[in-house]
PDB file of C-alpha atoms in Angstrom:
ATOM      1  CA  GLU I 292     -16.748  -9.727  -1.955  1.00  0.00           C
ATOM      2  CA  VAL I 293     -13.787  -7.823  -4.008  1.00  0.00           C
ATOM      3  CA  GLN I 294     -10.784 -10.072  -5.035  1.00  0.00           C
ATOM      4  CA  LEU I 295      -7.928  -9.315  -6.695  1.00  0.00           C
ATOM      5  CA  VAL I 296      -6.103 -12.085  -7.731  1.00  0.00           C
ATOM      6  CA  GLU I 297      -1.988 -11.310  -8.963  1.00  0.00           C
ATOM      7  CA  SER I 298       0.004 -13.716 -11.896  1.00  0.00           C
ATOM      8  CA  GLY I 299       2.596 -13.589 -14.414  1.00  0.00           C
ATOM      9  CA  GLY I 300       5.028 -13.147 -11.452  1.00  0.00           C
ATOM     10  CA  GLY I 301       8.402 -15.140 -11.806  1.00  0.00           C
ATOM     11  CA  LEU I 302      12.447 -15.221 -12.036  1.00  0.00           C
ATOM     12  CA  VAL I 303      13.901 -13.156 -15.225  1.00  0.00           C
ATOM     13  CA  GLN I 304      17.346 -11.997 -16.554  1.00  0.00           C
ATOM     14  CA  PRO I 305      18.521  -8.654 -15.970  1.00  0.00           C
ATOM     15  CA  GLY I 306      16.688  -6.584 -18.676  1.00  0.00           C
ATOM     16  CA  GLY I 307      14.203  -9.352 -19.148  1.00  0.00           C
ATOM     17  CA  SER I 308      10.764  -8.817 -19.527  1.00  0.00           C
ATOM     18  CA  LEU I 309       7.471  -9.748 -17.683  1.00  0.00           C
ATOM     19  CA  ARG I 310       4.152  -9.088 -18.336  1.00  0.00           C
ATOM     20  CA  LEU I 311       1.672  -8.424 -14.828  1.00  0.00           C
ATOM     21  CA  SER I 312      -1.626  -9.020 -14.607  1.00  0.00           C
ATOM     22  CA  CYS I 313      -4.345  -8.753 -12.199  1.00  0.00           C
ATOM     23  CA  ALA I 314      -8.207 -10.202 -12.387  1.00  0.00           C
ATOM     24  CA  ALA I 315     -10.813  -8.235 -10.516  1.00  0.00           C
ATOM     25  CA  SER I 316     -14.186  -8.995  -9.316  1.00  0.00           C
ATOM     26  CA  GLY I 317     -17.089  -8.200  -6.351  1.00  0.00           C
ATOM     27  CA  PHE I 318     -17.147  -4.829  -7.719  1.00  0.00           C
ATOM     28  CA  THR I 319     -17.537  -2.336 -10.645  1.00  0.00           C
ATOM     29  CA  PHE I 320     -14.204  -2.371 -11.900  1.00  0.00           C
ATOM     30  CA  SER I 321     -14.305   0.720 -14.469  1.00  0.00           C
ATOM     31  CA  ASP I 322     -15.448   2.920 -11.535  1.00  0.00           C
ATOM     32  CA  HIS I 323     -11.888   2.711  -9.932  1.00  0.00           C
ATOM     33  CA  TRP I 324      -8.245   3.590 -10.145  1.00  0.00           C
ATOM     34  CA  MET I 325      -5.671   1.048 -10.419  1.00  0.00           C
ATOM     35  CA  ILE I 326      -2.595   1.026  -8.423  1.00  0.00           C
ATOM     36  CA  TRP I 327       0.433  -1.120  -8.501  1.00  0.00           C
ATOM     37  CA  VAL I 328       2.274  -1.295  -5.561  1.00  0.00           C
ATOM     38  CA  ARG I 329       5.779  -3.191  -4.836  1.00  0.00           C
ATOM     39  CA  GLN I 330       7.571  -4.040  -2.405  1.00  0.00           C
ATOM     40  CA  ALA I 331      11.070  -5.603  -2.356  1.00  0.00           C
ATOM     41  CA  PRO I 332      11.920  -8.206  -0.197  1.00  0.00           C
ATOM     42  CA  GLY I 333      12.632  -8.164   3.487  1.00  0.00           C
ATOM     43  CA  LYS I 334      11.338  -3.772   2.847  1.00  0.00           C
ATOM     44  CA  GLY I 335       8.825  -1.332   3.110  1.00  0.00           C
ATOM     45  CA  LEU I 336       5.745  -0.630   0.522  1.00  0.00           C
ATOM     46  CA  GLU I 337       6.358   1.595  -2.855  1.00  0.00           C
ATOM     47  CA  TRP I 338       3.729   3.206  -4.485  1.00  0.00           C
ATOM     48  CA  VAL I 339       4.759   1.581  -8.535  1.00  0.00           C
ATOM     49  CA  ALA I 340       1.710   3.198 -10.778  1.00  0.00           C
ATOM     50  CA  SER I 341      -1.648   4.322 -11.073  1.00  0.00           C
ATOM     51  CA  ILE I 342      -4.186   4.677 -13.428  1.00  0.00           C
ATOM     52  CA  LYS I 343      -7.076   6.490 -14.230  1.00  0.00           C
ATOM     53  CA  GLN I 344     -11.223   4.649 -14.366  1.00  0.00           C
ATOM     54  CA  ASP I 345     -11.158   4.477 -18.550  1.00  0.00           C
ATOM     55  CA  GLY I 346      -7.529   4.633 -19.168  1.00  0.00           C
ATOM     56  CA  SER I 347      -6.838   8.032 -19.896  1.00  0.00           C
ATOM     57  CA  ASP I 348      -4.178   8.730 -17.068  1.00  0.00           C
ATOM     58  CA  LYS I 349      -1.760   6.707 -15.854  1.00  0.00           C
ATOM     59  CA  TYR I 350       0.966   8.127 -13.743  1.00  0.00           C
ATOM     60  CA  TYR I 351       4.512   5.912 -12.303  1.00  0.00           C
ATOM     61  CA  VAL I 352       7.138   6.120  -9.490  1.00  0.00           C
ATOM     62  CA  ASP I 353      10.215   8.080 -11.261  1.00  0.00           C
ATOM     63  CA  SER I 354      12.438   4.372 -11.441  1.00  0.00           C
ATOM     64  CA  VAL I 355      10.210   2.644 -13.256  1.00  0.00           C
ATOM     65  CA  LYS I 356       9.351   5.434 -15.916  1.00  0.00           C
ATOM     66  CA  GLY I 357      10.067   4.129 -19.715  1.00  0.00           C
ATOM     67  CA  ARG I 358      10.273   0.704 -18.897  1.00  0.00           C
ATOM     68  CA  PHE I 359       6.624   0.096 -16.714  1.00  0.00           C
ATOM     69  CA  THR I 360       3.422   0.472 -18.667  1.00  0.00           C
ATOM     70  CA  ILE I 361       0.099   0.524 -16.568  1.00  0.00           C
ATOM     71  CA  SER I 362      -3.151  -0.526 -18.562  1.00  0.00           C
ATOM     72  CA  ARG I 363      -6.829  -1.766 -18.260  1.00  0.00           C
ATOM     73  CA  ASP I 364      -8.830  -3.907 -19.797  1.00  0.00           C
ATOM     74  CA  ASN I 365     -12.555  -2.551 -18.684  1.00  0.00           C
ATOM     75  CA  ALA I 366     -13.956  -5.547 -20.661  1.00  0.00           C
ATOM     76  CA  LYS I 367     -11.909  -8.157 -19.039  1.00  0.00           C
ATOM     77  CA  ASN I 368     -12.136  -6.502 -15.703  1.00  0.00           C
ATOM     78  CA  SER I 369      -8.257  -6.690 -15.716  1.00  0.00           C
ATOM     79  CA  LEU I 370      -5.093  -4.624 -14.290  1.00  0.00           C
ATOM     80  CA  TYR I 371      -1.829  -4.961 -16.427  1.00  0.00           C
ATOM     81  CA  LEU I 372       1.981  -3.818 -15.896  1.00  0.00           C
ATOM     82  CA  GLN I 373       4.101  -4.409 -18.654  1.00  0.00           C
ATOM     83  CA  MET I 374       7.652  -4.833 -17.409  1.00  0.00           C
ATOM     84  CA  ASN I 375      10.545  -4.210 -19.690  1.00  0.00           C
ATOM     85  CA  SER I 376      14.214  -3.715 -19.026  1.00  0.00           C
ATOM     86  CA  LEU I 377      14.331  -5.640 -15.488  1.00  0.00           C
ATOM     87  CA  ARG I 378      16.667  -4.370 -12.878  1.00  0.00           C
ATOM     88  CA  VAL I 379      17.574  -6.614 -10.109  1.00  0.00           C
ATOM     89  CA  GLU I 380      16.221  -3.765  -7.847  1.00  0.00           C
ATOM     90  CA  ASP I 381      13.002  -4.340  -9.571  1.00  0.00           C
ATOM     91  CA  SER I 382      13.079  -7.599  -7.648  1.00  0.00           C
ATOM     92  CA  ALA I 383       9.292  -7.391  -4.983  1.00  0.00           C
ATOM     93  CA  VAL I 384       6.478  -9.003  -4.605  1.00  0.00           C
ATOM     94  CA  TYR I 385       3.524  -7.102  -6.598  1.00  0.00           C
ATOM     95  CA  PHE I 386       0.598  -5.852  -5.480  1.00  0.00           C
ATOM     96  CA  CYS I 387      -2.262  -4.970  -7.177  1.00  0.00           C
ATOM     97  CA  VAL I 388      -4.622  -2.505  -5.502  1.00  0.00           C
ATOM     98  CA  ARG I 389      -8.159  -0.595  -5.659  1.00  0.00           C
ATOM     99  CA  ASP I 390      -7.954   2.929  -5.596  1.00  0.00           C
ATOM    100  CA  ASN I 391      -5.495   5.276  -3.832  1.00  0.00           C
ATOM    101  CA  ASN I 392      -6.304   4.610  -0.182  1.00  0.00           C
ATOM    102  CA  GLY I 393      -5.456   1.161  -0.471  1.00  0.00           C
ATOM    103  CA  ALA I 394      -8.662  -0.427   1.532  1.00  0.00           C
ATOM    104  CA  TYR I 395      -8.219  -3.554  -1.133  1.00  0.00           C
ATOM    105  CA  TRP I 396      -5.769  -5.453  -1.634  1.00  0.00           C
ATOM    106  CA  GLY I 397      -4.455  -8.627  -3.271  1.00  0.00           C
ATOM    107  CA  GLN I 398      -1.494 -11.574  -2.183  1.00  0.00           C
ATOM    108  CA  GLY I 399       0.800 -10.210  -4.569  1.00  0.00           C
ATOM    109  CA  THR I 400       3.560 -11.679  -7.547  1.00  0.00           C
ATOM    110  CA  LEU I 401       6.946 -12.341  -6.990  1.00  0.00           C
ATOM    111  CA  VAL I 402       9.354 -11.128  -9.762  1.00  0.00           C
ATOM    112  CA  THR I 403      12.711 -11.727  -9.262  1.00  0.00           C
ATOM    113  CA  VAL I 404      15.352 -10.372 -11.320  1.00  0.00           C
ATOM    114  CA  SER I 405      18.804 -12.127 -11.101  1.00  0.00           C
ATOM    115  CA  SER I 406      21.335 -13.517 -13.289  1.00  0.00           C
TER     116      SER I 406
ATOM    117  CA  ASP P1181       7.147  13.707  -2.248  1.00  0.00           C
ATOM    118  CA  VAL P1182       6.063  13.912   0.924  1.00  0.00           C
ATOM    119  CA  VAL P1183       8.397  11.467   3.216  1.00  0.00           C
ATOM    120  CA  MET P1184       6.744   9.285   6.367  1.00  0.00           C
ATOM    121  CA  THR P1185       8.824   9.263   8.698  1.00  0.00           C
ATOM    122  CA  GLN P1186       8.039   6.303  11.438  1.00  0.00           C
ATOM    123  CA  SER P1187       8.766   5.519  14.859  1.00  0.00           C
ATOM    124  CA  PRO P1188      10.184   3.747  16.456  1.00  0.00           C
ATOM    125  CA  LEU P1189      11.412   1.621  14.378  1.00  0.00           C
ATOM    126  CA  SER P1190      11.362  -1.545  16.370  1.00  0.00           C
ATOM    127  CA  LEU P1191       8.384  -2.145  19.177  1.00  0.00           C
ATOM    128  CA  PRO P1192       8.718  -4.894  21.895  1.00  0.00           C
ATOM    129  CA  VAL P1193       5.552  -4.812  23.443  1.00  0.00           C
ATOM    130  CA  THR P1194       4.267  -7.195  26.680  1.00  0.00           C
ATOM    131  CA  LEU P1195       1.300  -8.931  25.534  1.00  0.00           C
ATOM    132  CA  GLY P1196      -2.091  -7.070  27.441  1.00  0.00           C
ATOM    133  CA  GLN P1197       0.080  -3.753  27.739  1.00  0.00           C
ATOM    134  CA  PRO P1198      -0.649  -0.730  25.602  1.00  0.00           C
ATOM    135  CA  ALA P1199       1.505   0.424  22.381  1.00  0.00           C
ATOM    136  CA  SER P1200       2.019   3.497  20.315  1.00  0.00           C
ATOM    137  CA  ILE P1201       3.337   4.506  17.019  1.00  0.00           C
ATOM    138  CA  SER P1202       4.310   7.576  15.652  1.00  0.00           C
ATOM    139  CA  CYS P1203       4.274   8.924  12.222  1.00  0.00           C
ATOM    140  CA  ARG P1204       5.228  12.551  11.271  1.00  0.00           C
ATOM    141  CA  SER P1205       4.575  13.603   7.459  1.00  0.00           C
ATOM    142  CA  SER P1206       7.576  16.192   5.491  1.00  0.00           C
ATOM    143  CA  GLN P1207       4.363  18.685   4.416  1.00  0.00           C
ATOM    144  CA  GLY P1208       0.495  19.113   6.278  1.00  0.00           C
ATOM    145  CA  LEU P1209      -1.483  16.357   5.237  1.00  0.00           C
ATOM    146  CA  VAL P1210      -4.770  18.898   4.533  1.00  0.00           C
ATOM    147  CA  HIS P1211      -6.079  18.314   1.657  1.00  0.00           C
ATOM    148  CA  SER P1212      -7.432  21.159  -0.295  1.00  0.00           C
ATOM    149  CA  ASP P1213     -11.351  19.838   0.237  1.00  0.00           C
ATOM    150  CA  GLY P1214     -10.757  19.506   4.001  1.00  0.00           C
ATOM    151  CA  ASN P1215      -9.876  16.480   3.930  1.00  0.00           C
ATOM    152  CA  ILE P1216      -6.282  14.629   5.989  1.00  0.00           C
ATOM    153  CA  TYR P1217      -5.906  11.613   3.248  1.00  0.00           C
ATOM    154  CA  PHE P1218      -3.878   9.851   6.101  1.00  0.00           C
ATOM    155  CA  ASN P1219      -4.685   5.589   7.151  1.00  0.00           C
ATOM    156  CA  TRP P1220      -2.497   3.380   8.998  1.00  0.00           C
ATOM    157  CA  PHE P1221      -2.195  -0.894   8.073  1.00  0.00           C
ATOM    158  CA  GLN P1222      -0.976  -3.913   9.649  1.00  0.00           C
ATOM    159  CA  GLN P1223       0.833  -6.051   7.402  1.00  0.00           C
ATOM    160  CA  ARG P1224       0.889  -9.829   9.364  1.00  0.00           C
ATOM    161  CA  PRO P1225       3.496 -11.977   8.515  1.00  0.00           C
ATOM    162  CA  GLY P1226       3.207 -13.619   4.966  1.00  0.00           C
ATOM    163  CA  HIS P1227      -0.205 -11.776   4.431  1.00  0.00           C
ATOM    164  CA  SER P1228      -0.662  -8.379   1.671  1.00  0.00           C
ATOM    165  CA  PRO P1229      -1.373  -5.031   3.809  1.00  0.00           C
ATOM    166  CA  ARG P1230      -4.588  -4.533   5.710  1.00  0.00           C
ATOM    167  CA  ARG P1231      -6.385  -1.071   5.803  1.00  0.00           C
ATOM    168  CA  LEU P1232      -6.915  -0.212   9.787  1.00  0.00           C
ATOM    169  CA  ILE P1233      -7.319   3.298   9.963  1.00  0.00           C
ATOM    170  CA  TYR P1234      -8.260   5.846   6.940  1.00  0.00           C
ATOM    171  CA  LYS P1235      -8.748   9.441   7.119  1.00  0.00           C
ATOM    172  CA  VAL P1236      -6.101   9.736  10.277  1.00  0.00           C
ATOM    173  CA  SER P1237      -8.856   8.000  12.707  1.00  0.00           C
ATOM    174  CA  ASN P1238     -11.924   6.554  11.208  1.00  0.00           C
ATOM    175  CA  ARG P1239     -11.278   2.378  11.702  1.00  0.00           C
ATOM    176  CA  ASP P1240     -12.153   0.310   8.969  1.00  0.00           C
ATOM    177  CA  SER P1241     -15.221  -3.101   8.938  1.00  0.00           C
ATOM    178  CA  GLY P1242     -13.805  -5.696  11.545  1.00  0.00           C
ATOM    179  CA  VAL P1243     -10.383  -3.544  13.160  1.00  0.00           C
ATOM    180  CA  PRO P1244     -11.277  -4.183  16.687  1.00  0.00           C
ATOM    181  CA  ASP P1245     -11.444  -1.020  18.494  1.00  0.00           C
ATOM    182  CA  ARG P1246      -9.048  -1.519  20.837  1.00  0.00           C
ATOM    183  CA  PHE P1247      -6.516   0.111  17.662  1.00  0.00           C
ATOM    184  CA  SER P1248      -7.199   4.099  17.204  1.00  0.00           C
ATOM    185  CA  GLY P1249      -5.599   6.385  15.425  1.00  0.00           C
ATOM    186  CA  SER P1250      -5.295  10.371  15.825  1.00  0.00           C
ATOM    187  CA  GLY P1251      -3.424  13.603  14.377  1.00  0.00           C
ATOM    188  CA  SER P1252      -3.117  16.346  12.933  1.00  0.00           C
ATOM    189  CA  GLY P1253      -0.764  18.473  10.805  1.00  0.00           C
ATOM    190  CA  THR P1254       2.311  16.608  10.050  1.00  0.00           C
ATOM    191  CA  ASP P1255       2.066  13.906  13.184  1.00  0.00           C
ATOM    192  CA  PHE P1256      -0.121  11.243  13.609  1.00  0.00           C
ATOM    193  CA  THR P1257      -0.456   8.750  15.915  1.00  0.00           C
ATOM    194  CA  LEU P1258      -1.754   4.722  15.911  1.00  0.00           C
ATOM    195  CA  GLU P1259      -2.459   2.979  19.316  1.00  0.00           C
ATOM    196  CA  ILE P1260      -3.716   0.032  20.497  1.00  0.00           C
ATOM    197  CA  SER P1261      -4.824  -0.221  23.899  1.00  0.00           C
ATOM    198  CA  ARG P1262      -4.175  -3.833  24.783  1.00  0.00           C
ATOM    199  CA  VAL P1263      -1.851  -5.762  22.617  1.00  0.00           C
ATOM    200  CA  GLU P1264      -2.591  -8.835  21.749  1.00  0.00           C
ATOM    201  CA  ALA P1265      -0.443 -11.564  20.083  1.00  0.00           C
ATOM    202  CA  GLU P1266      -2.421 -11.174  16.116  1.00  0.00           C
ATOM    203  CA  ASP P1267      -1.277  -7.915  16.274  1.00  0.00           C
ATOM    204  CA  VAL P1268       2.272  -9.156  15.463  1.00  0.00           C
ATOM    205  CA  GLY P1269       3.312  -7.859  12.201  1.00  0.00           C
ATOM    206  CA  VAL P1270       4.328  -4.362  10.699  1.00  0.00           C
ATOM    207  CA  TYR P1271       2.212  -1.345  10.666  1.00  0.00           C
ATOM    208  CA  TYR P1272       2.885   1.568   7.967  1.00  0.00           C
ATOM    209  CA  CYS P1273       1.269   4.973   7.893  1.00  0.00           C
ATOM    210  CA  MET P1274       0.834   5.951   4.158  1.00  0.00           C
ATOM    211  CA  GLN P1275      -0.560   9.517   3.005  1.00  0.00           C
ATOM    212  CA  ILE P1276      -2.637  10.161  -0.525  1.00  0.00           C
ATOM    213  CA  THR P1277      -3.210  13.800   0.309  1.00  0.00           C
ATOM    214  CA  HIS P1278      -0.030  14.678  -1.987  1.00  0.00           C
ATOM    215  CA  TRP P1279       0.675  12.729  -5.175  1.00  0.00           C
ATOM    216  CA  PRO P1280       2.374  10.991  -5.335  1.00  0.00           C
ATOM    217  CA  GLU P1281       1.376   8.103  -2.427  1.00  0.00           C
ATOM    218  CA  THR P1282       4.271   7.773   0.485  1.00  0.00           C
ATOM    219  CA  PHE P1283       4.195   5.380   3.243  1.00  0.00           C
ATOM    220  CA  GLY P1284       6.472   4.672   6.557  1.00  0.00           C
ATOM    221  CA  GLN P1285       9.114   3.040   6.203  1.00  0.00           C
ATOM    222  CA  GLY P1286       7.639   1.052   8.629  1.00  0.00           C
ATOM    223  CA  THR P1287       6.879  -0.318  12.168  1.00  0.00           C
ATOM    224  CA  LYS P1288       7.905  -3.942  13.353  1.00  0.00           C
ATOM    225  CA  LEU P1289       5.900  -5.157  16.353  1.00  0.00           C
ATOM    226  CA  GLU P1290       6.579  -8.149  17.966  1.00  0.00           C
ATOM    227  CA  ILE P1291       5.746  -9.661  21.816  1.00  0.00           C
ATOM    228  CA  LYS P1292       8.120  -9.188  24.078  1.00  0.00           C
TER     229      LYS P1292
END
């Protein structure tokens, strides 16, 4: 059974940093693109970042470029999102998703950016 | 980026009655490989999104057959033949034909 479990969310002040993690199991992690999607409170879904199977290609939505870094450790079956210079508008539930076809989602981890 | 526009944004439905959600894309969604990479998702309150339909009309495993998807070009539809209480939630369309993947605004289905 495919499982994606996010962690690392929490309350942080504007300008602060957080590192999200996603532990994957039930499939061959290194065979799949991995994606972060976020959902602001009461709002819709927004793609944030994607990373290729071997980590060689990474893509970001414009609003996070230069502030967020997506990475992975295939030996640990783990996906990460390093978030720096956080803004109030980055507050959201962040979902880890396998592949861009959206077949498998984690339960999400809540990030709140507030003073 | 491809803009996905859903309608209606709010959909009150009587139990047992049909429901229909429309999604229009700002560009055609036929990929160079001939496929249309267009999906529908359901998000029940307090849950993660769940994919219902992929590549326009293919139901995911475990999705009741009262859900069906159709469409072509830039216009797509999700239909529920007879709404049940468990169908309450927000429905999103999504395209992955063109980078970056983009979602519709969501349609909130509620029981009248």
